[in-house]
Tab-separated table of C-alpha atoms and ligand atoms in Angstrom:
chain	number	residue	atom	x	y	z
A	54	ASP	CA	124.156	133.485	128.867
A	55	PRO	CA	122.663	136.875	127.882
A	56	PHE	CA	119.301	135.136	127.435
A	57	GLY	CA	119.360	133.578	130.902
A	58	LYS	CA	116.842	136.081	132.291
A	59	ASP	CA	114.284	135.749	129.500
A	60	PRO	CA	110.713	135.103	130.775
A	61	GLU	CA	108.815	131.789	130.761
A	62	ARG	CA	106.763	131.070	127.652
A	63	HIS	CA	103.612	129.131	126.778
A	64	PRO	CA	104.369	125.519	125.796
A	65	ALA	CA	101.925	125.534	122.854
A	66	LEU	CA	104.018	128.038	120.898
A	67	ILE	CA	106.015	126.804	117.909
A	68	VAL	CA	109.582	127.962	118.519
A	69	ASN	CA	111.466	129.214	115.451
A	70	SER	CA	114.500	130.295	117.435
A	71	ALA	CA	115.170	129.924	121.182
A	72	LYS	CA	117.879	132.594	121.641
A	73	PRO	CA	116.713	135.167	120.790
A	74	TYR	CA	113.221	133.844	121.409
A	75	ASN	CA	110.966	133.769	118.366
A	76	ALA	CA	107.737	131.791	118.365
A	77	GLU	CA	104.235	131.658	116.920
A	78	PRO	CA	100.963	129.949	117.865
A	79	PRO	CA	99.786	126.983	115.756
A	80	PRO	CA	97.165	128.024	113.126
A	81	ASP	CA	94.040	126.683	114.876
A	82	LEU	CA	95.024	128.169	118.254
A	83	LEU	CA	95.677	131.516	116.582
A	84	ILE	CA	92.016	132.086	115.741
A	85	ASP	CA	90.239	129.753	118.195
A	86	ALA	CA	90.318	132.412	120.892
A	87	GLY	CA	88.402	134.765	118.617
A	88	PHE	CA	89.090	138.361	117.710
A	89	THR	CA	91.821	139.150	120.250
A	90	THR	CA	94.799	136.889	120.736
A	91	PRO	CA	95.531	135.904	124.363
A	92	ASN	CA	98.803	137.536	125.477
A	93	GLU	CA	100.509	134.186	126.203
A	94	ILE	CA	100.017	132.929	122.652
A	95	HIS	CA	100.575	136.249	120.809
A	96	TYR	CA	103.543	135.657	118.498
A	97	LYS	CA	106.878	136.824	119.903
A	98	ARG	CA	109.620	138.376	117.800
A	99	ASN	CA	112.811	139.301	119.633
A	100	HIS	CA	116.104	140.264	118.018
A	101	LEU	CA	118.016	140.486	121.301
A	102	PRO	CA	117.738	139.339	124.919
A	103	VAL	CA	114.626	140.590	126.775
A	104	PRO	CA	115.798	143.464	129.024
A	105	GLU	CA	114.897	143.599	132.709
A	106	ILE	CA	113.419	147.019	133.430
A	107	ASP	CA	112.477	148.401	136.825
A	108	PRO	CA	109.232	150.366	136.340
A	109	GLU	CA	110.164	152.635	139.281
A	110	THR	CA	113.372	153.939	137.739
A	111	TYR	CA	112.221	153.680	134.109
A	112	ARG	CA	112.482	156.953	132.183
A	113	LEU	CA	111.374	157.603	128.619
A	114	GLN	CA	113.486	160.231	126.831
A	115	VAL	CA	111.619	162.373	124.329
A	116	GLU	CA	113.629	164.601	122.071
A	117	VAL	CA	112.304	166.987	119.463
A	118	GLU	CA	115.359	168.122	117.461
A	119	GLY	CA	116.176	171.703	118.390
A	120	LYS	CA	114.387	171.498	121.766
A	121	GLN	CA	115.385	170.333	125.199
A	122	CYS	CA	115.079	166.599	125.874
A	123	VAL	CA	112.176	165.629	128.155
A	124	ARG	CA	112.278	162.652	130.559
A	125	LEU	CA	109.051	160.936	131.595
A	126	SER	CA	108.499	158.259	134.231
A	127	LEU	CA	105.887	155.541	133.740
A	128	GLU	CA	103.719	157.424	136.230
A	129	ASP	CA	104.152	160.673	134.239
A	130	LEU	CA	103.023	158.943	131.064
A	131	LYS	CA	99.948	157.521	132.768
A	132	MET	CA	99.029	160.745	134.613
A	133	LYS	CA	99.816	163.531	132.168
A	134	PHE	CA	98.077	162.261	129.036
A	135	PRO	CA	94.616	160.924	128.155
A	136	HIS	CA	94.366	157.142	127.766
A	137	TYR	CA	93.183	155.494	124.575
A	138	ARG	CA	92.258	151.920	123.714
A	139	VAL	CA	93.010	150.728	120.194
A	140	ALA	CA	92.393	147.278	118.713
A	141	ALA	CA	95.278	146.584	116.366
A	142	THR	CA	96.827	143.634	114.590
A	143	ILE	CA	100.609	143.440	114.466
A	144	GLN	CA	102.221	141.383	111.725
A	145	CYS	CA	105.872	140.583	111.210
A	146	ALA	CA	107.271	141.323	107.738
A	147	GLY	CA	108.398	137.683	107.714
A	148	ASN	CA	104.968	136.148	108.323
A	149	ARG	CA	104.448	133.138	105.985
A	150	ARG	CA	108.148	133.180	105.045
A	151	GLU	CA	108.268	129.345	104.964
A	152	GLU	CA	106.131	129.440	101.810
A	153	MET	CA	108.646	131.755	100.144
A	154	MET	CA	111.462	129.465	101.279
A	155	ALA	CA	109.728	126.642	99.442
A	156	VAL	CA	110.355	128.562	96.188
A	157	LYS	CA	114.042	129.201	96.911
A	158	PRO	CA	115.992	129.570	100.179
A	159	VAL	CA	116.021	132.971	101.893
A	160	ARG	CA	117.789	134.317	104.978
A	161	GLY	CA	115.427	134.582	107.917
A	162	LEU	CA	113.334	132.719	110.477
A	163	SER	CA	110.968	130.153	109.029
A	164	TRP	CA	107.619	131.637	110.062
A	165	GLY	CA	104.380	129.837	109.290
A	166	LEU	CA	101.166	131.851	109.140
A	167	GLY	CA	101.200	132.759	112.845
A	168	ALA	CA	103.533	135.772	112.956
A	169	ILE	CA	100.430	137.940	113.279
A	170	SER	CA	98.223	138.620	116.322
A	171	THR	CA	95.547	141.023	117.502
A	172	THR	CA	95.378	142.973	120.750
A	173	GLU	CA	93.356	145.655	122.546
A	174	TRP	CA	96.171	148.047	123.423
A	175	THR	CA	95.870	150.760	126.072
A	176	GLY	CA	98.222	153.698	126.220
A	177	VAL	CA	98.718	157.355	125.453
A	178	ARG	CA	98.993	158.943	122.048
A	179	LEU	CA	102.463	159.486	120.614
A	180	ARG	CA	101.139	162.768	119.208
A	181	ASP	CA	100.256	164.082	122.671
A	182	VAL	CA	103.680	163.170	124.042
A	183	LEU	CA	105.468	164.805	121.093
A	184	ALA	CA	103.443	167.995	121.566
A	185	TYR	CA	104.355	167.971	125.284
A	186	ALA	CA	108.041	167.782	124.304
A	187	GLY	CA	107.712	170.841	122.062
A	188	PHE	CA	106.725	169.416	118.688
A	189	ASP	CA	104.537	171.887	116.772
A	190	LEU	CA	101.585	169.839	115.518
A	191	ASN	CA	100.441	172.665	113.220
A	192	GLU	CA	103.662	173.173	111.329
A	193	ASP	CA	104.795	171.139	108.309
A	194	GLY	CA	108.426	171.673	109.204
A	195	PRO	CA	111.738	169.919	108.618
A	196	LEU	CA	111.129	167.173	111.210
A	197	GLN	CA	109.858	164.447	108.886
A	198	HIS	CA	110.508	161.302	110.930
A	199	VAL	CA	109.937	159.964	114.412
A	200	GLN	CA	112.579	157.526	115.634
A	201	PHE	CA	112.245	154.940	118.386
A	202	GLU	CA	115.005	153.236	120.330
A	203	GLY	CA	114.559	150.124	122.459
A	204	LEU	CA	116.314	149.311	125.738
A	205	ASP	CA	117.245	145.847	124.452
A	206	ARG	CA	120.796	145.747	123.211
A	207	ASP	CA	123.854	143.604	122.603
A	208	MET	CA	127.541	144.590	122.532
A	209	THR	CA	127.154	146.762	119.448
A	210	GLN	CA	123.631	148.131	119.143
A	211	ALA	CA	120.100	148.625	120.440
A	212	TYR	CA	116.972	147.761	118.470
A	213	GLY	CA	115.325	150.737	116.756
A	214	GLY	CA	113.469	152.160	113.801
A	215	SER	CA	111.408	155.116	112.625
A	216	ILE	CA	108.098	156.075	111.022
A	217	PRO	CA	107.143	159.042	108.830
A	218	VAL	CA	105.994	162.034	110.870
A	219	HIS	CA	102.532	162.181	109.269
A	220	LYS	CA	101.694	158.776	110.706
A	221	ALA	CA	103.157	159.714	114.093
A	222	VAL	CA	101.066	162.864	114.587
A	223	ASP	CA	97.897	162.040	112.616
A	224	PRO	CA	94.990	162.272	115.095
A	225	HIS	CA	93.388	159.424	113.098
A	226	GLY	CA	96.616	157.421	112.980
A	227	ASP	CA	96.183	155.979	116.488
A	228	VAL	CA	99.893	155.504	117.218
A	229	LEU	CA	100.140	154.601	120.909
A	230	LEU	CA	102.756	154.376	123.587
A	231	ALA	CA	101.119	151.325	125.106
A	232	PHE	CA	101.449	150.059	128.670
A	233	GLU	CA	98.593	147.555	128.619
A	234	MET	CA	97.860	144.581	126.407
A	235	ASN	CA	94.302	143.217	126.610
A	236	GLY	CA	93.807	144.997	129.933
A	237	GLU	CA	96.985	143.686	131.588
A	238	PRO	CA	100.388	145.310	132.054
A	239	LEU	CA	102.573	144.540	129.041
A	240	PRO	CA	104.235	141.144	129.462
A	241	ARG	CA	108.047	141.270	129.395
A	242	ASP	CA	108.191	139.628	125.959
A	243	HIS	CA	105.982	142.349	124.508
A	244	GLY	CA	107.919	145.370	125.743
A	245	PHE	CA	107.312	145.960	129.474
A	246	PRO	CA	106.829	148.655	130.639
A	247	VAL	CA	106.141	150.677	127.453
A	248	ARG	CA	106.121	149.915	123.739
A	249	VAL	CA	105.110	151.754	120.610
A	250	VAL	CA	102.140	150.383	118.680
A	251	VAL	CA	102.029	151.669	115.097
A	252	PRO	CA	98.729	150.360	113.704
A	253	GLY	CA	98.672	149.427	110.025
A	254	VAL	CA	102.473	149.359	109.816
A	255	VAL	CA	104.937	146.458	109.775
A	256	GLY	CA	105.561	145.023	113.268
A	257	ALA	CA	109.227	146.025	113.133
A	258	ARG	CA	108.355	149.690	113.848
A	259	SER	CA	106.314	148.910	116.990
A	260	VAL	CA	109.419	149.192	119.130
A	261	LYS	CA	109.282	147.365	122.481
A	262	TRP	CA	110.996	148.368	125.774
A	263	LEU	CA	110.872	151.923	124.504
A	264	GLY	CA	113.774	154.021	125.784
A	265	LYS	CA	113.903	157.012	123.476
A	266	ILE	CA	111.795	158.925	120.962
A	267	ILE	CA	113.377	161.455	118.593
A	268	ALA	CA	111.462	163.716	116.205
A	269	SER	CA	114.104	164.294	113.541
A	270	THR	CA	114.842	165.496	110.031
A	271	GLY	CA	116.225	162.105	109.023
A	272	GLU	CA	115.149	158.466	109.242
A	273	SER	CA	116.534	156.197	111.940
A	274	GLN	CA	120.019	154.964	110.998
A	275	ASN	CA	119.407	151.772	112.988
A	276	HIS	CA	120.428	148.492	111.340
A	277	TRP	CA	116.828	147.222	111.274
A	278	GLN	CA	115.621	150.372	109.502
A	279	GLN	CA	118.458	150.595	106.956
A	280	LYS	CA	119.843	147.102	106.382
A	281	ASP	CA	116.786	144.936	106.889
A	282	TYR	CA	112.974	144.950	106.400
A	283	LYS	CA	113.092	146.080	102.781
A	284	GLY	CA	111.742	144.428	99.645
A	285	PHE	CA	113.680	143.623	96.432
A	286	SER	CA	113.195	142.094	93.000
A	287	PRO	CA	113.339	138.286	92.780
A	288	SER	CA	116.503	138.737	90.683
A	289	VAL	CA	118.440	140.531	93.447
A	290	ASP	CA	120.710	138.212	95.444
A	291	TRP	CA	123.116	138.656	98.375
A	292	ASP	CA	125.986	139.504	96.002
A	293	THR	CA	124.114	142.288	94.237
A	294	VAL	CA	121.797	143.691	96.918
A	295	ASP	CA	122.145	147.383	97.805
A	296	PHE	CA	119.919	148.141	100.780
A	297	SER	CA	120.158	151.898	100.171
A	298	THR	CA	118.115	151.530	96.960
A	299	ALA	CA	114.868	150.371	98.609
A	300	PRO	CA	112.619	152.173	101.089
A	301	ALA	CA	112.071	150.769	104.576
A	302	ILE	CA	108.820	148.801	104.763
A	303	GLN	CA	106.052	150.750	106.518
A	304	GLU	CA	102.425	149.902	105.541
A	305	LEU	CA	102.041	146.216	104.703
A	306	PRO	CA	100.148	144.757	101.725
A	307	VAL	CA	96.878	142.816	102.013
A	308	VAL	CA	97.200	139.265	103.333
A	309	SER	CA	94.985	136.348	104.323
A	310	ALA	CA	95.434	132.762	105.454
A	311	ILE	CA	93.448	129.606	106.095
A	312	CYS	CA	93.853	128.529	109.737
A	313	ALA	CA	91.467	125.550	109.600
A	314	PRO	CA	91.608	122.968	108.167
A	315	THR	CA	95.386	122.635	108.414
A	316	ALA	CA	97.677	121.094	105.793
A	317	HIS	CA	96.957	117.437	104.900
A	318	ALA	CA	93.794	117.307	107.012
A	319	LEU	CA	91.240	114.678	106.023
A	320	VAL	CA	87.972	115.607	104.325
A	321	SER	CA	85.181	113.087	104.937
A	322	ALA	CA	84.068	111.266	101.776
A	323	HIS	CA	80.502	111.695	103.095
A	324	GLU	CA	80.575	115.488	103.154
A	325	ASP	CA	79.801	117.766	100.227
A	326	THR	CA	81.346	120.884	101.708
A	327	ILE	CA	84.412	121.845	103.739
A	328	PRO	CA	84.176	124.422	106.536
A	329	VAL	CA	87.113	126.809	106.148
A	330	ARG	CA	88.222	129.517	108.608
A	331	GLY	CA	90.965	132.100	108.632
A	332	TYR	CA	92.091	135.692	108.968
A	333	ALA	CA	92.554	138.612	106.585
A	334	TRP	CA	94.272	141.944	107.186
A	335	SER	CA	95.806	144.837	105.298
A	336	GLY	CA	98.174	147.669	106.187
A	337	GLY	CA	97.432	151.392	106.301
A	338	GLY	CA	94.063	150.915	108.005
A	339	ARG	CA	92.571	149.473	104.810
A	340	GLY	CA	89.733	147.246	105.976
A	341	ILE	CA	88.927	143.894	104.402
A	342	VAL	CA	85.971	144.034	101.998
A	343	ARG	CA	86.002	140.445	100.713
A	344	VAL	CA	87.655	137.061	101.113
A	345	ASP	CA	87.289	134.468	98.336
A	346	VAL	CA	88.009	130.770	98.701
A	347	THR	CA	88.536	128.255	95.889
A	348	ALA	CA	88.791	124.473	95.904
A	349	ASP	CA	89.547	124.109	92.179
A	350	GLY	CA	92.673	126.186	91.636
A	351	GLY	CA	90.824	129.445	91.102
A	352	ALA	CA	88.252	128.341	88.473
A	353	THR	CA	85.382	129.074	90.880
A	354	TRP	CA	85.311	131.141	94.076
A	355	HIS	CA	83.167	131.116	97.192
A	356	THR	CA	82.830	134.356	99.092
A	357	ALA	CA	83.477	134.003	102.810
A	358	GLN	CA	81.349	135.325	105.636
A	359	LEU	CA	83.313	138.124	107.281
A	360	ALA	CA	83.309	138.879	110.990
A	361	PRO	CA	84.636	142.438	110.850
A	362	PRO	CA	85.598	144.029	114.143
A	363	GLU	CA	82.732	146.088	115.521
A	364	GLY	CA	82.820	149.845	115.054
A	365	GLN	CA	85.989	149.846	112.996
A	366	PRO	CA	85.767	152.336	110.078
A	367	LEU	CA	86.704	150.791	106.722
A	368	HIS	CA	89.618	153.195	106.246
A	369	ARG	CA	90.841	153.167	109.830
A	370	ALA	CA	90.747	149.390	110.221
A	371	TRP	CA	93.784	148.406	112.262
A	372	ALA	CA	92.581	144.959	113.278
A	373	TRP	CA	92.172	141.791	111.264
A	374	THR	CA	88.909	140.363	109.981
A	375	LEU	CA	88.219	136.726	110.818
A	376	TRP	CA	86.174	134.839	108.220
A	377	GLU	CA	84.588	131.492	107.452
A	378	ALA	CA	83.266	129.760	104.346
A	379	GLU	CA	81.540	126.514	103.389
A	380	VAL	CA	83.357	125.408	100.266
A	381	PRO	CA	81.862	122.651	98.061
A	382	VAL	CA	84.165	119.672	97.502
A	383	PRO	CA	84.917	119.750	93.753
A	384	GLU	CA	83.101	117.176	91.588
A	385	GLY	CA	86.285	115.232	90.847
A	386	ALA	CA	87.081	114.601	94.518
A	387	ARG	CA	83.621	114.252	96.073
A	388	GLY	CA	83.197	110.880	97.769
A	389	LYS	CA	86.463	109.590	96.312
A	390	GLU	CA	88.602	108.165	99.039
A	391	GLY	CA	92.264	109.079	98.647
A	392	ALA	CA	91.545	111.967	96.274
A	393	LYS	CA	93.710	115.022	96.830
A	394	LEU	CA	92.490	118.563	96.649
A	395	GLU	CA	93.731	122.016	97.510
A	396	ILE	CA	91.849	124.956	98.930
A	397	ALA	CA	93.145	128.509	98.593
A	398	CYS	CA	92.079	131.964	99.753
A	399	LYS	CA	92.669	135.572	98.772
A	400	ALA	CA	91.433	138.790	100.349
A	401	THR	CA	90.571	142.200	98.917
A	402	ASP	CA	91.055	145.382	100.940
A	403	ALA	CA	89.192	148.703	101.004
A	404	SER	CA	91.433	150.082	98.225
A	405	TYR	CA	90.622	146.993	96.087
A	406	ASN	CA	94.150	145.708	96.436
A	407	THR	CA	94.199	141.937	96.286
A	408	GLN	CA	96.769	139.164	96.706
A	409	PRO	CA	99.033	137.801	93.949
A	410	GLU	CA	98.488	134.174	92.952
A	411	LEU	CA	102.052	132.933	93.219
A	412	ALA	CA	105.081	133.292	95.471
A	413	ALA	CA	107.811	133.143	92.798
A	414	PRO	CA	107.116	136.602	91.291
A	415	ILE	CA	107.226	138.231	94.750
A	416	TRP	CA	110.152	136.165	96.074
A	417	ASN	CA	112.875	138.268	97.702
A	418	LEU	CA	116.149	137.390	99.379
A	419	ARG	CA	114.949	138.316	102.882
A	420	GLY	CA	111.637	136.504	102.516
A	421	VAL	CA	109.484	139.460	103.540
A	422	LEU	CA	106.035	140.583	102.330
A	423	THR	CA	104.770	137.062	101.545
A	424	ASN	CA	101.133	137.564	100.574
A	425	HIS	CA	100.291	135.288	97.655
A	426	TRP	CA	97.141	133.102	97.830
A	427	HIS	CA	97.350	130.847	100.836
A	428	ARG	CA	96.981	127.182	99.835
A	429	VAL	CA	96.143	124.158	101.985
A	430	PRO	CA	96.367	120.615	100.579
A	431	LEU	CA	93.677	118.170	101.785
A	432	VAL	CA	92.919	114.446	101.367
A	433	VAL	CA	89.504	112.781	101.058
A	434	SER	CA	89.105	109.848	103.425
A	435	ASP	CA	86.366	107.561	104.627
B	635	MTE	N1	111.339	146.155	119.565
B	635	MTE	C1	112.502	145.886	120.184
B	635	MTE	N2	112.937	146.754	121.117
B	635	MTE	N3	113.228	144.777	119.899
B	635	MTE	C2	112.804	143.877	118.934
B	635	MTE	O1	113.483	142.875	118.693
B	635	MTE	N4	111.098	143.342	117.236
B	635	MTE	C3	110.187	143.997	116.278
B	635	MTE	C4	109.108	144.777	117.008
B	635	MTE	N5	109.677	145.590	118.054
B	635	MTE	C5	111.589	144.142	118.241
B	635	MTE	C6	110.861	145.294	118.631
B	635	MTE	C7	109.549	143.106	115.336
B	635	MTE	S1	110.438	142.666	113.974
B	635	MTE	C8	108.235	142.724	115.457
B	635	MTE	S2	107.499	141.810	114.273
B	635	MTE	C9	107.441	143.111	116.648
B	635	MTE	O2	108.202	143.869	117.572
B	635	MTE	C10	106.940	141.876	117.358
B	635	MTE	O3	106.198	142.233	118.469
B	635	MTE	P1	105.741	141.107	119.501
B	635	MTE	O4	106.950	140.334	119.933
B	635	MTE	O5	105.040	141.818	120.586
B	635	MTE	O6	104.799	140.205	118.728
B	636	MO	MO1	109.118	141.436	112.549
């Protein structure tokens, strides 16, 4: 069993697939801990068995095309470069896929709203390591991509991907080679001993168990860069899809979700308002400027109280914003036992992007980029 040496996991996680291990925290647990997600309940997304890596013999290969390859030990990484701490949310492209599946089946794991988590990462800057390996930070040259390769592999391939060079070397881009997660060494599930953290970009590019970095003219040719993690029209199906026609997902669109109450929860017939809590986040460092909640299908909206992360600039906002709102029970349902209602939320980011109302117009065969209004059905009870 290639998965026989996978680590132990927290029993509260909802398992979407055991081998490889893919799991998410239940909605209330996801935000109950507050701004940062405890490592044990951070969602876990593995495509392959978790590799066993000896930190003593670990070497990171760094190659800048046209220069000699550099090999760095874990100790080298920690000693040669300044350390940075960055609070960043990582979200899987498939977060909330189960809602897209409800429109029409898709291929992929059935994620709820928990394939997103927030961490204080500690590591060194990718930009510093690239410069050390000979990358000229001042030249806009032919090397337009930075590729990452993981040490997890099966018979045919390793996991990998790439990001555009401007993100990789931007001093405000905060791309880290992280060795700590919330002040602890990276857990095995999250990439021990070193992973990339690409803030504001789809989780798929934050390559875990990092083995190799290549600054290159071309994009990564890895399966997960070329043949997966791309968006298509709702009219494209598995017979007609041509993955070469769509760009690899990098920055993600704005998203939000209601974590409490959960679906089919009871609203007391004696209460006039419903306390609602959730998260909102957008890609590209676009901070959240507003979250609106409705209990009447969008006729009226109640603006949520935001708890934005402290000291995070609005256009370099890598971490999510938690929010809460007191939403009046609509006239028609107030005090009426058995009445059904539905609450929904949508967020607006710093570029005034907001979420589409419905899933059907953004449906795609891989079930990625689900970001329509998040809806939660409720029942009034005594
Ligand atoms: N890196 C490697 N080496 N192998 C993987 O399977 N999964 C990617 C990314 N990095 C993956 C990887 C995907 S799709 C996501 S969403 C994130 O890791 C998940 O990170 P997490 O498991 O720490 O939450
Ligand atoms: Mo992912």
